């Protein structure tokens, strides 16, 4: 819209400078969008009533002091002030009226925030394939946040597919912190004319000022244009909200992540004690596929997200966070656009983890547990067929473990292939894996003070992907639910569930709280406690299909409880 107006040139110290008295004191807001239909508002939502109102003449002015138009640089002043006499452009190379009409529509706040145009210097962008891209440079220390609006001309005759009810997801706005730019990609859903605006602010709490406007003319569409998957933020990738949350990206500093084989790992360094939620949504159908396809760990001051996509396509990974121990809501912290063009190599989903958090949980730390030589909670490509770890526990808590092999919607229990050996306040957890696949190992703590039928609460979850299973390992003896007075034991021998019939077998076990330990049904086997506190002796096993049950009592005449059980069979 062309307007006749006047401004002032002043001679200072022998140099002519420009100023606009009216615009120093007055600001215009709103736009006369009588020919445009709103596709997306600043909150990423479409409201039909609001869209209709946006089409009315909303051009208004308000009193506001704007120092920007006082002695403005001529190279900047020319973007919205074109004089009748070219000498008052005060430019080394004056531009023509035609050039002035074609230059990009950059606003005062664009220059005030020291932004630069890295591409598309003209205000009109032509596209013959439905895709429009441009790049905007930022200051290195810029902490701006951005929103955008996309309008479609009412004169555009090409209809938009009615099955696409939401037209607010055709813009990818990505911050590239390494190159200090923001990249924008617009996917035109149909041929026609579009108006695109970017608004920005240095303060998250303040309103976003208009920075630039582009007029887009789409004359053709190549291939299928699909909307982006739903993003709970307007920006893709780490932004100012990510930094304010205390998250520093390590592996992916941009908004797009290529998962060529269907898997991806995203890592942040944490500057605060945070807890997280995440949602993985597949585009087009907008279906959440979080369960079994995304987990996260928090270890050694870092948060790591592991993805395993179920099929090719585009996905939105929305990460929400909050500070621990604060009664606040989870807030959007970061979003990534995950792309996979080919069929994923690993199609089996990850084990289903409540909340998607693996590793130690809140109860682990509240109960006073500690971990020695912390392994990552997501172990890839284990080739030894065996894994062991050690934790420190409080004296009066018993620790048990469970092991599951999950294949799709099916799971198989291998609890007899994991054993917890307790000595003093240390618990060594040893697991062997009879099959290849993805296992979930969970540690439980029995807390006697909890008045509940199930006193075993989960404290630690680990995912282990086994490539080569064990060839020689045998299942451990069957572990029983031990009484409250027993807070752990260490079984040295036997370590196998199966014992050979008619052979001498050594028994060696430490049960600190027990006064007597014996083998059920074998009075000839006398177990004696040695100087190290182990009850030891020898037993001749019985016939095949019999059992060897190891019993312990708190007092000499107390009720014996079964600790472990072995099965006798032919070799």
Coordinates of C-alpha atoms in Angstrom, one line a residue:
X1 CA 0.0 0.0 0.0
X2 CA 1.6 3.3 -1.1
X3 CA 1.3 6.3 1.1
X4 CA 2.4 9.9 0.6
X5 CA 4.3 11.2 3.5
X6 CA 7.1 13.5 4.5
X7 CA 10.2 13.4 6.7
X8 CA 13.1 15.5 7.6
X9 CA 16.8 15.8 6.6
X10 CA 19.1 17.6 9.0
X11 CA 22.7 18.7 8.5
X12 CA 24.9 17.7 11.5
X13 CA 28.7 18.4 11.5
X14 CA 28.7 18.6 7.7
X15 CA 26.7 15.3 7.2
X16 CA 23.1 15.0 6.2
X17 CA 21.0 12.7 8.4
X18 CA 17.4 11.5 8.2
X19 CA 14.6 11.4 10.7
X20 CA 10.8 10.9 10.7
X21 CA 9.2 13.0 13.4
X22 CA 5.8 11.4 13.1
X23 CA 7.2 7.8 13.3
X24 CA 9.4 8.7 16.2
X25 CA 6.2 9.5 18.2
X26 CA 3.7 7.2 16.7
X27 CA 3.5 3.5 15.7
X28 CA 1.2 1.6 13.5
X29 CA 0.0 -1.9 14.3
X30 CA -2.4 -4.3 12.6
X31 CA -2.6 -4.6 8.9
X32 CA -5.3 -4.0 6.3
X33 CA -5.6 -7.7 5.3
X34 CA -8.7 -7.4 3.3
X35 CA -7.4 -9.8 0.7
X36 CA -5.8 -12.4 2.9
X37 CA -7.1 -15.4 4.8
X38 CA -5.2 -16.3 8.0
X39 CA -3.7 -19.8 8.0
X40 CA -1.7 -19.7 11.2
X41 CA -1.8 -17.4 14.2
X42 CA 1.0 -16.6 16.6
X43 CA 0.0 -19.5 18.9
X44 CA 0.0 -22.1 16.2
X45 CA -3.8 -22.4 16.3
X46 CA -6.5 -21.7 13.8
X47 CA -9.7 -20.0 15.0
X48 CA -12.3 -19.4 12.3
X49 CA -13.9 -16.5 14.1
X50 CA -10.5 -14.8 14.6
X51 CA -9.5 -15.5 11.0
X52 CA -12.6 -13.7 9.8
X53 CA -11.8 -10.7 12.0
X54 CA -8.3 -10.7 10.7
X55 CA -9.7 -10.1 7.2
X56 CA -11.1 -6.7 8.3
X57 CA -9.2 -3.5 8.2
X58 CA -7.3 -3.6 11.5
X59 CA -4.8 -0.8 10.7
X60 CA -4.5 1.4 13.8
X61 CA -1.9 3.7 15.4
X62 CA -0.8 4.4 18.9
X63 CA 1.5 6.9 20.6
X64 CA 4.9 5.3 21.3
X65 CA 8.4 6.7 21.3
X66 CA 10.6 5.0 18.7
X67 CA 14.2 6.2 18.7
X68 CA 14.9 4.0 15.7
X69 CA 13.6 6.8 13.3
X70 CA 15.9 9.4 14.7
X71 CA 19.0 9.9 12.6
X72 CA 18.5 6.5 11.0
X73 CA 21.2 5.1 8.7
X74 CA 20.2 5.9 5.1
X75 CA 20.9 2.2 4.0
X76 CA 18.1 1.2 6.5
X77 CA 15.9 4.3 6.1
X78 CA 15.3 3.5 2.4
X79 CA 13.4 0.3 3.2
X80 CA 10.3 2.3 4.1
X81 CA 11.0 5.9 3.0
X82 CA 11.5 6.6 -0.8
X83 CA 12.0 10.3 -1.6
X84 CA 10.8 12.0 -4.8
X85 CA 14.3 13.3 -5.3
X86 CA 16.9 10.5 -5.4
X87 CA 19.6 12.8 -3.8
X88 CA 17.8 12.6 -0.5
X89 CA 18.2 8.9 -0.4
X90 CA 21.7 9.8 0.8
X91 CA 23.0 6.6 -0.7
X92 CA 26.4 6.1 -2.5
X93 CA 24.4 4.3 -5.2
X94 CA 20.8 5.5 -5.3
X95 CA 18.1 2.9 -6.2
X96 CA 15.2 3.2 -8.6
X97 CA 11.6 3.3 -7.7
X98 CA 11.2 -0.2 -9.2
X99 CA 14.0 -1.5 -7.1
X100 CA 12.5 0.1 -4.0
X101 CA 9.2 -1.6 -4.6
X102 CA 11.0 -5.0 -4.9
X103 CA 13.3 -4.9 -1.9
X104 CA 12.4 -7.1 1.0
X105 CA 9.8 -5.7 3.4
X106 CA 12.0 -5.4 6.5
X107 CA 10.7 -3.6 9.5
X108 CA 12.3 -1.4 12.1
X109 CA 12.6 -4.2 14.7
X110 CA 14.5 -6.3 12.1
X111 CA 17.3 -3.7 12.1
X112 CA 17.0 -2.8 15.8
X113 CA 17.8 -6.4 16.6
X114 CA 20.7 -6.4 14.2
X115 CA 19.3 -9.1 12.0
X116 CA 20.5 -9.7 8.4
X117 CA 19.0 -11.2 5.3
X118 CA 21.0 -14.1 4.1
X119 CA 18.8 -15.0 1.1
X120 CA 15.8 -13.7 -0.9
X121 CA 16.6 -10.0 -1.0
X122 CA 13.3 -9.2 -2.8
X123 CA 9.9 -9.0 -1.2
X124 CA 8.3 -11.5 -3.6
X125 CA 9.3 -15.2 -3.8
X126 CA 8.3 -17.3 -6.7
X127 CA 7.9 -21.1 -6.3
X128 CA 7.1 -23.6 -9.0
X129 CA 7.3 -26.7 -6.8
X130 CA 5.4 -25.5 -3.6
X131 CA 8.5 -25.2 -1.5
X132 CA 9.9 -21.8 -0.3
X133 CA 13.1 -21.5 1.7
X134 CA 15.0 -18.5 3.1
X135 CA 17.6 -17.7 5.8
X136 CA 17.8 -14.9 8.3
X137 CA 21.1 -14.0 10.2
X138 CA 21.1 -13.3 13.9
X139 CA 23.6 -11.8 16.3
X140 CA 25.8 -14.3 17.9
X141 CA 24.5 -13.5 21.4
X142 CA 20.9 -13.1 20.2
X143 CA 18.2 -14.5 22.6
X144 CA 15.2 -13.7 20.4
X145 CA 12.1 -15.9 20.2
X146 CA 10.0 -16.0 17.1
X147 CA 6.5 -16.7 15.9
X148 CA 5.0 -16.4 12.4
X149 CA 1.8 -16.0 10.5
X150 CA 0.9 -17.4 7.1
X151 CA -2.0 -16.0 5.0
X152 CA -3.5 -17.2 1.8
X153 CA -5.0 -14.8 -0.7
X154 CA -8.8 -15.1 -1.1
X155 CA -8.3 -14.7 -4.8
X156 CA -6.4 -18.0 -4.9
X157 CA -8.7 -20.4 -6.9
X158 CA -6.9 -23.6 -6.3
X159 CA -8.8 -25.4 -3.5
X160 CA -7.0 -27.0 -0.5
X161 CA -7.7 -30.7 0.2
X162 CA -10.7 -30.7 2.5
X163 CA -9.3 -33.7 4.3
X164 CA -6.7 -31.4 5.7
X165 CA -8.7 -29.8 8.5
X166 CA -5.7 -28.0 10.0
X167 CA -3.8 -25.6 7.8
X168 CA -1.5 -24.4 10.5
X169 CA 1.4 -26.7 10.0
X170 CA 3.0 -25.8 6.7
X171 CA 5.9 -23.7 8.1
X172 CA 9.2 -25.1 9.4
X173 CA 11.0 -22.4 11.4
X174 CA 14.4 -23.8 12.6
X175 CA 17.1 -22.1 14.6
X176 CA 20.7 -23.0 13.7
X177 CA 22.8 -21.9 16.7
X178 CA 26.1 -22.9 15.0
X179 CA 25.7 -20.5 12.1
X180 CA 23.6 -18.0 14.1
X181 CA 20.6 -18.1 11.7
X182 CA 17.0 -19.1 11.5
X183 CA 15.9 -21.2 8.5
X184 CA 12.4 -21.1 7.2
X185 CA 10.7 -23.6 4.9
X186 CA 7.2 -23.0 3.8
X187 CA 5.2 -25.9 2.2
X188 CA 2.4 -24.3 0.1
X189 CA -0.6 -26.7 0.4
X190 CA -2.0 -25.5 -3.0
X191 CA -1.2 -23.1 -5.8
X192 CA -1.9 -19.5 -5.2
X193 CA -0.7 -16.4 -3.4
X194 CA 0.5 -16.2 0.2
X195 CA 1.6 -13.6 2.7
X196 CA 4.2 -14.7 5.3
X197 CA 5.2 -12.7 8.4
X198 CA 7.8 -13.3 11.1
X199 CA 7.5 -11.7 14.5
X200 CA 10.2 -11.6 17.1
X201 CA 10.9 -10.6 20.7
X202 CA 14.0 -10.3 23.0
X203 CA 11.8 -11.1 25.9
X204 CA 9.6 -14.3 26.1
X205 CA 7.0 -12.4 28.2
X206 CA 6.7 -9.4 25.8
X207 CA 4.7 -9.2 22.6
X208 CA 6.4 -10.1 19.4
X209 CA 7.0 -7.3 16.9
X210 CA 6.7 -7.7 13.1
X211 CA 10.2 -8.2 11.6
X212 CA 9.6 -9.0 7.9
X213 CA 7.0 -9.8 5.4
X214 CA 7.2 -11.9 2.2
X215 CA 4.8 -12.2 -0.7
X216 CA 4.8 -15.7 -2.1
X217 CA 3.5 -16.7 -5.5
X218 CA 3.2 -20.5 -5.9
X219 CA 2.6 -21.5 -9.5
X220 CA 3.0 -25.2 -9.2
X221 CA 3.2 -28.2 -6.8
X222 CA 5.6 -31.1 -7.3
X223 CA 4.9 -34.3 -5.5
X224 CA 2.7 -34.5 -2.4
X225 CA 2.8 -31.6 0.0
X226 CA 2.0 -32.9 3.5
X227 CA 1.7 -30.8 6.7
X228 CA 4.4 -31.1 9.4
X229 CA 3.6 -33.2 12.4
X230 CA 2.2 -31.3 15.4
X231 CA 4.7 -29.1 17.2
X232 CA 3.7 -27.8 20.7
X233 CA 6.0 -24.8 20.0
X234 CA 6.4 -22.6 16.9
X235 CA 10.2 -23.1 16.6
X236 CA 11.8 -26.5 15.8
X237 CA 15.0 -27.3 17.6
X238 CA 16.6 -25.8 20.7
X239 CA 15.5 -22.2 21.4
X240 CA 15.5 -19.7 24.2
X241 CA 12.9 -21.7 26.1
X242 CA 15.4 -24.7 25.9
X243 CA 18.2 -22.5 27.3
X244 CA 15.9 -21.0 30.0
X245 CA 15.0 -24.5 31.1
X246 CA 18.7 -25.3 31.7
X247 CA 19.2 -27.6 28.7
X248 CA 22.2 -27.3 26.5
X249 CA 22.1 -29.4 23.3
X250 CA 25.1 -31.6 22.7
X251 CA 24.3 -33.8 19.7
X252 CA 21.6 -31.8 17.8
X253 CA 21.7 -28.1 17.8
X254 CA 19.3 -27.7 14.8
X255 CA 15.6 -28.6 14.6
X256 CA 15.8 -31.5 12.0
X257 CA 17.1 -34.9 12.8
X258 CA 17.8 -37.5 10.1
X259 CA 17.2 -41.1 11.4
X260 CA 18.4 -43.0 8.4
X261 CA 18.2 -46.4 10.0
X262 CA 15.2 -45.6 12.1
X263 CA 17.2 -45.0 15.3
X264 CA 18.4 -41.7 16.8
X265 CA 20.2 -40.5 19.9
X266 CA 19.7 -36.9 21.2
X267 CA 21.7 -35.6 24.2
X268 CA 21.5 -32.5 26.4
X269 CA 23.7 -31.3 29.2
X270 CA 21.6 -30.3 32.2
X271 CA 22.3 -27.1 34.2
X272 CA 19.3 -27.8 36.5
X273 CA 17.8 -30.8 38.2
X274 CA 15.0 -31.6 35.8
X275 CA 12.4 -34.2 35.1
X276 CA 10.9 -34.9 31.6
X277 CA 8.0 -36.0 29.6
X278 CA 8.1 -36.6 25.9
X279 CA 5.7 -37.3 23.0
X280 CA 6.5 -38.8 19.6
X281 CA 3.8 -38.1 17.0
X282 CA 3.8 -39.4 13.5
X283 CA 2.8 -36.9 10.8
X284 CA -0.1 -37.1 8.4
X285 CA -2.1 -39.4 10.7
X286 CA -1.0 -37.4 13.8
X287 CA -0.8 -40.6 15.9
X288 CA 1.2 -40.7 19.1
X289 CA 3.7 -43.6 19.0
X290 CA 5.6 -42.8 22.2
X291 CA 5.2 -46.2 23.9
X292 CA 7.9 -48.5 22.8
X293 CA 9.6 -46.0 20.5
X294 CA 11.2 -43.4 22.8
X295 CA 12.9 -43.6 26.2
X296 CA 15.2 -41.2 28.1
X297 CA 17.9 -41.4 30.7
X298 CA 19.4 -38.8 33.1
X299 CA 22.9 -39.7 34.0
X300 CA 26.1 -37.8 34.9
X301 CA 24.5 -34.4 34.3
X302 CA 23.2 -35.4 30.9
X303 CA 19.8 -36.3 29.5
X304 CA 19.8 -38.7 26.6
X305 CA 16.8 -39.5 24.4
X306 CA 16.8 -42.8 22.4
X307 CA 14.4 -43.2 19.5
X308 CA 13.4 -46.2 17.5
X309 CA 10.9 -45.3 14.8
X310 CA 8.2 -47.8 13.8
X311 CA 8.1 -46.9 10.1
X312 CA 9.4 -44.3 7.5
X313 CA 7.9 -40.8 7.7
X314 CA 8.1 -37.6 9.6
X315 CA 7.7 -37.4 13.3
X316 CA 7.5 -34.6 15.9
X317 CA 9.4 -35.2 19.1
X318 CA 8.0 -32.8 21.7
X319 CA 10.0 -32.6 24.9
X320 CA 8.5 -31.1 28.1
X321 CA 10.4 -30.4 31.3
X322 CA 10.1 -29.0 34.8
X323 CA 12.4 -28.6 37.8
X324 CA 12.4 -31.5 40.2
X325 CA 10.6 -31.0 43.6
X326 CA 8.8 -27.9 42.4
X327 CA 5.0 -27.9 42.1
X328 CA 5.0 -26.5 38.6
X329 CA 3.6 -27.9 35.4
X330 CA 5.6 -29.4 32.6
X331 CA 6.4 -26.8 30.0
X332 CA 7.5 -27.1 26.4
X333 CA 11.3 -27.2 26.3
X334 CA 12.3 -28.4 22.8
X335 CA 10.9 -30.0 19.6
X336 CA 12.6 -31.9 16.8
X337 CA 11.4 -32.9 13.4
X338 CA 12.5 -36.5 12.9
X339 CA 12.7 -37.8 9.4
X340 CA 13.2 -41.4 8.2
X341 CA 13.1 -42.1 4.4
X342 CA 13.8 -45.8 4.4
X343 CA 12.4 -48.8 6.3
X344 CA 14.0 -48.9 9.8
X345 CA 16.6 -51.6 10.4
X346 CA 15.1 -52.5 13.8
X347 CA 11.4 -52.8 13.7
X348 CA 10.9 -54.3 17.1
X349 CA 9.8 -51.6 19.6
X350 CA 11.7 -50.8 22.8
X351 CA 10.4 -52.3 26.1
X352 CA 7.4 -50.4 27.4
X353 CA 8.7 -48.1 30.2
X354 CA 6.3 -46.2 32.4
X355 CA 6.9 -42.5 31.7
X356 CA 9.7 -43.4 29.2
X357 CA 12.4 -42.8 31.9
X358 CA 15.1 -45.5 32.3
X359 CA 17.9 -45.6 34.9
X360 CA 17.6 -44.6 38.5
X361 CA 14.3 -43.0 39.6
X362 CA 13.2 -40.8 42.4
X363 CA 12.8 -43.6 44.9
X364 CA 16.3 -44.8 44.2
X365 CA 17.8 -41.6 45.6
X366 CA 15.1 -40.9 48.2
X367 CA 15.8 -44.4 49.8
X368 CA 19.5 -43.7 49.9
X369 CA 20.8 -46.0 47.1
X370 CA 24.0 -45.3 45.3
X371 CA 25.5 -46.7 42.1
X372 CA 29.1 -47.8 41.5
X373 CA 30.8 -47.1 38.2
X374 CA 27.5 -46.1 36.5
X375 CA 26.8 -47.9 33.2
X376 CA 24.6 -46.2 30.7
X377 CA 21.0 -47.3 31.3
X378 CA 20.6 -48.1 27.6
X379 CA 23.2 -50.7 26.6
X380 CA 23.5 -51.3 22.8
X381 CA 25.0 -54.3 21.1
X382 CA 26.1 -56.4 24.1
X383 CA 28.1 -59.3 22.7
X384 CA 29.4 -61.1 25.9
X385 CA 26.0 -62.5 26.8
X386 CA 26.5 -61.4 30.4
X387 CA 26.2 -58.2 32.4
X388 CA 26.9 -57.2 36.0
X389 CA 26.6 -54.0 38.0
X390 CA 26.9 -53.0 41.7
X391 CA 24.9 -50.6 43.9
X392 CA 25.1 -49.6 47.5
X393 CA 21.9 -50.0 49.6
X394 CA 20.7 -49.0 53.0
X395 CA 21.1 -51.7 55.7
X396 CA 17.4 -52.5 56.2
X397 CA 16.3 -52.9 52.5
X398 CA 16.2 -56.0 50.4
X399 CA 16.9 -55.8 46.7
X400 CA 15.5 -58.1 44.0
X401 CA 15.6 -58.1 40.2
X402 CA 13.4 -59.0 37.3
X403 CA 14.4 -59.7 33.7
X404 CA 12.1 -59.6 30.7
X405 CA 12.7 -60.2 27.0
X406 CA 10.3 -58.1 25.0
X407 CA 9.5 -59.0 21.3
X408 CA 6.8 -56.8 19.9
X409 CA 3.7 -57.2 22.0
X410 CA 5.0 -60.3 23.6
X411 CA 7.3 -60.6 26.6
X412 CA 9.1 -63.6 28.1
X413 CA 10.2 -63.7 31.8
X414 CA 13.8 -64.7 32.6
X415 CA 14.0 -63.9 36.3
X416 CA 16.1 -67.0 36.9
X417 CA 18.8 -65.6 34.7
X418 CA 19.4 -62.6 37.1
X419 CA 20.6 -62.8 40.7
X420 CA 21.3 -60.3 43.4
X421 CA 24.2 -61.1 45.7
X422 CA 24.3 -59.0 48.9
X423 CA 27.3 -58.5 51.1
X424 CA 27.1 -55.8 53.8
X425 CA 25.6 -52.8 52.1
X426 CA 26.7 -53.8 48.5
X427 CA 24.5 -55.6 46.0
X428 CA 26.0 -57.2 42.9
X429 CA 23.5 -57.8 40.2
X430 CA 24.5 -60.4 37.6
X431 CA 22.4 -61.3 34.5
X432 CA 23.0 -63.7 31.7
X433 CA 21.1 -63.7 28.5
X434 CA 20.1 -67.0 26.8
X435 CA 18.6 -65.3 23.7
X436 CA 19.4 -62.3 21.5
X437 CA 17.0 -59.4 21.7
X438 CA 16.0 -56.4 23.8
X439 CA 15.8 -57.0 27.6
X440 CA 14.3 -54.9 30.4
X441 CA 16.0 -55.4 33.7
X442 CA 14.2 -53.9 36.7
X443 CA 15.6 -53.6 40.3
X444 CA 13.1 -53.6 43.2
X445 CA 13.5 -52.5 46.8
X446 CA 11.5 -54.1 49.6
X447 CA 10.8 -51.4 52.1
X448 CA 9.4 -52.9 55.3
X449 CA 8.1 -49.6 56.6
X450 CA 5.6 -49.4 53.7
X451 CA 2.2 -50.7 54.9
X452 CA 1.2 -52.4 51.7
X453 CA 0.8 -56.0 50.4
X454 CA 3.3 -55.3 47.7
X455 CA 6.3 -53.7 49.5
X456 CA 8.6 -54.1 46.4
X457 CA 8.9 -50.8 44.6
X458 CA 10.9 -50.3 41.3
X459 CA 14.0 -48.2 41.8
X460 CA 16.0 -48.8 38.6
X461 CA 15.3 -49.8 35.0
X462 CA 17.9 -50.7 32.4
X463 CA 17.4 -51.7 28.7
X464 CA 20.0 -54.1 27.3
X465 CA 20.1 -55.1 23.6
X466 CA 21.9 -58.4 23.3
X467 CA 23.5 -59.3 20.0
X468 CA 25.2 -62.5 21.1
X469 CA 23.6 -64.6 23.8
X470 CA 25.5 -66.7 26.3
X471 CA 26.4 -70.2 25.1
X472 CA 27.5 -71.7 28.5
X473 CA 25.4 -69.8 31.0
X474 CA 22.7 -71.6 33.0
X475 CA 19.7 -70.1 34.8
X476 CA 20.2 -69.3 38.5
X477 CA 18.5 -71.1 41.4
X478 CA 14.9 -70.1 41.9
X479 CA 14.7 -67.2 44.4
X480 CA 11.8 -67.1 46.8
X481 CA 10.0 -64.3 48.6
X482 CA 12.1 -64.1 51.7
X483 CA 10.8 -62.9 55.1
X484 CA 11.0 -59.3 56.4
X485 CA 13.9 -60.1 58.8
X486 CA 16.2 -61.0 55.9
X487 CA 17.7 -58.0 54.0
X488 CA 19.8 -59.9 51.6
X489 CA 22.1 -62.9 51.1
X490 CA 25.1 -63.9 48.9
X491 CA 24.9 -67.3 47.3
X492 CA 28.4 -68.5 46.3
X493 CA 27.4 -72.1 45.4
X494 CA 25.5 -73.6 43.7
X495 CA 25.0 -70.9 41.1
X496 CA 23.1 -73.0 38.6
X497 CA 19.4 -74.0 38.7
X498 CA 20.2 -77.5 37.6
X499 CA 22.2 -80.0 39.7
X500 CA 23.5 -83.4 38.5
X501 CA 21.8 -86.4 40.2
X502 CA 23.8 -88.5 42.7
X503 CA 26.8 -86.1 42.8
X504 CA 28.4 -84.2 45.7
X505 CA 27.6 -80.5 45.6
X506 CA 29.1 -77.8 47.7
X507 CA 26.7 -75.4 49.5
X508 CA 28.0 -71.9 50.4
X509 CA 25.8 -69.0 51.3
X510 CA 26.0 -65.9 53.5
X511 CA 22.8 -64.8 55.3
X512 CA 23.8 -62.2 58.0
X513 CA 20.5 -62.1 59.8
X514 CA 20.0 -66.0 60.0
X515 CA 20.9 -68.1 63.1
X516 CA 20.6 -71.4 61.2
X517 CA 20.8 -72.4 57.6
X518 CA 20.0 -76.0 56.4
X519 CA 19.0 -78.0 53.3
X520 CA 15.4 -79.2 53.5
X521 CA 15.0 -83.0 53.6
X522 CA 18.8 -83.6 53.9
X523 CA 19.6 -84.0 57.7
X524 CA 22.9 -85.6 56.7
X525 CA 24.1 -82.2 55.3
X526 CA 25.4 -80.1 58.2
X527 CA 26.1 -76.5 57.2
X528 CA 28.6 -74.7 59.4
X529 CA 29.3 -71.0 59.5
X530 CA 33.0 -70.2 58.7
X531 CA 35.0 -67.1 59.8
X532 CA 33.8 -65.1 56.8
X533 CA 30.1 -65.7 57.8
X534 CA 29.3 -68.3 55.0
X535 CA 27.3 -71.4 55.8
X536 CA 29.1 -74.2 54.0
X537 CA 28.9 -78.0 53.6
X538 CA 28.5 -80.7 51.0
X539 CA 25.4 -82.4 49.8
X540 CA 24.8 -85.6 47.7
X541 CA 22.0 -84.8 45.4
X542 CA 19.0 -87.1 45.1
X543 CA 17.2 -88.7 42.2
X544 CA 16.2 -86.8 39.0
X545 CA 13.2 -84.4 39.4
X546 CA 13.9 -83.9 43.1
X547 CA 14.7 -80.5 44.5
X548 CA 17.3 -78.9 46.7
X549 CA 15.7 -76.2 48.9
X550 CA 18.0 -74.0 51.0
X551 CA 16.2 -72.9 54.2
X552 CA 17.1 -70.1 56.8
X553 CA 15.7 -69.3 60.2
X554 CA 16.0 -66.1 62.2
X555 CA 16.3 -68.0 65.5
X556 CA 17.3 -71.6 66.4
X557 CA 13.6 -72.6 66.9
X558 CA 12.1 -70.1 64.4
X559 CA 10.1 -71.0 61.3
X560 CA 12.5 -71.8 58.4
X561 CA 12.0 -69.9 55.1
X562 CA 13.1 -71.0 51.7
X563 CA 15.8 -68.8 50.2
X564 CA 16.5 -70.6 46.9
X565 CA 15.6 -73.8 45.2
X566 CA 17.6 -76.0 42.7
X567 CA 16.3 -78.8 40.5
X568 CA 18.1 -82.2 40.2
X569 CA 18.2 -83.9 36.8
X570 CA 20.4 -86.4 34.8
X571 CA 23.5 -84.9 33.2

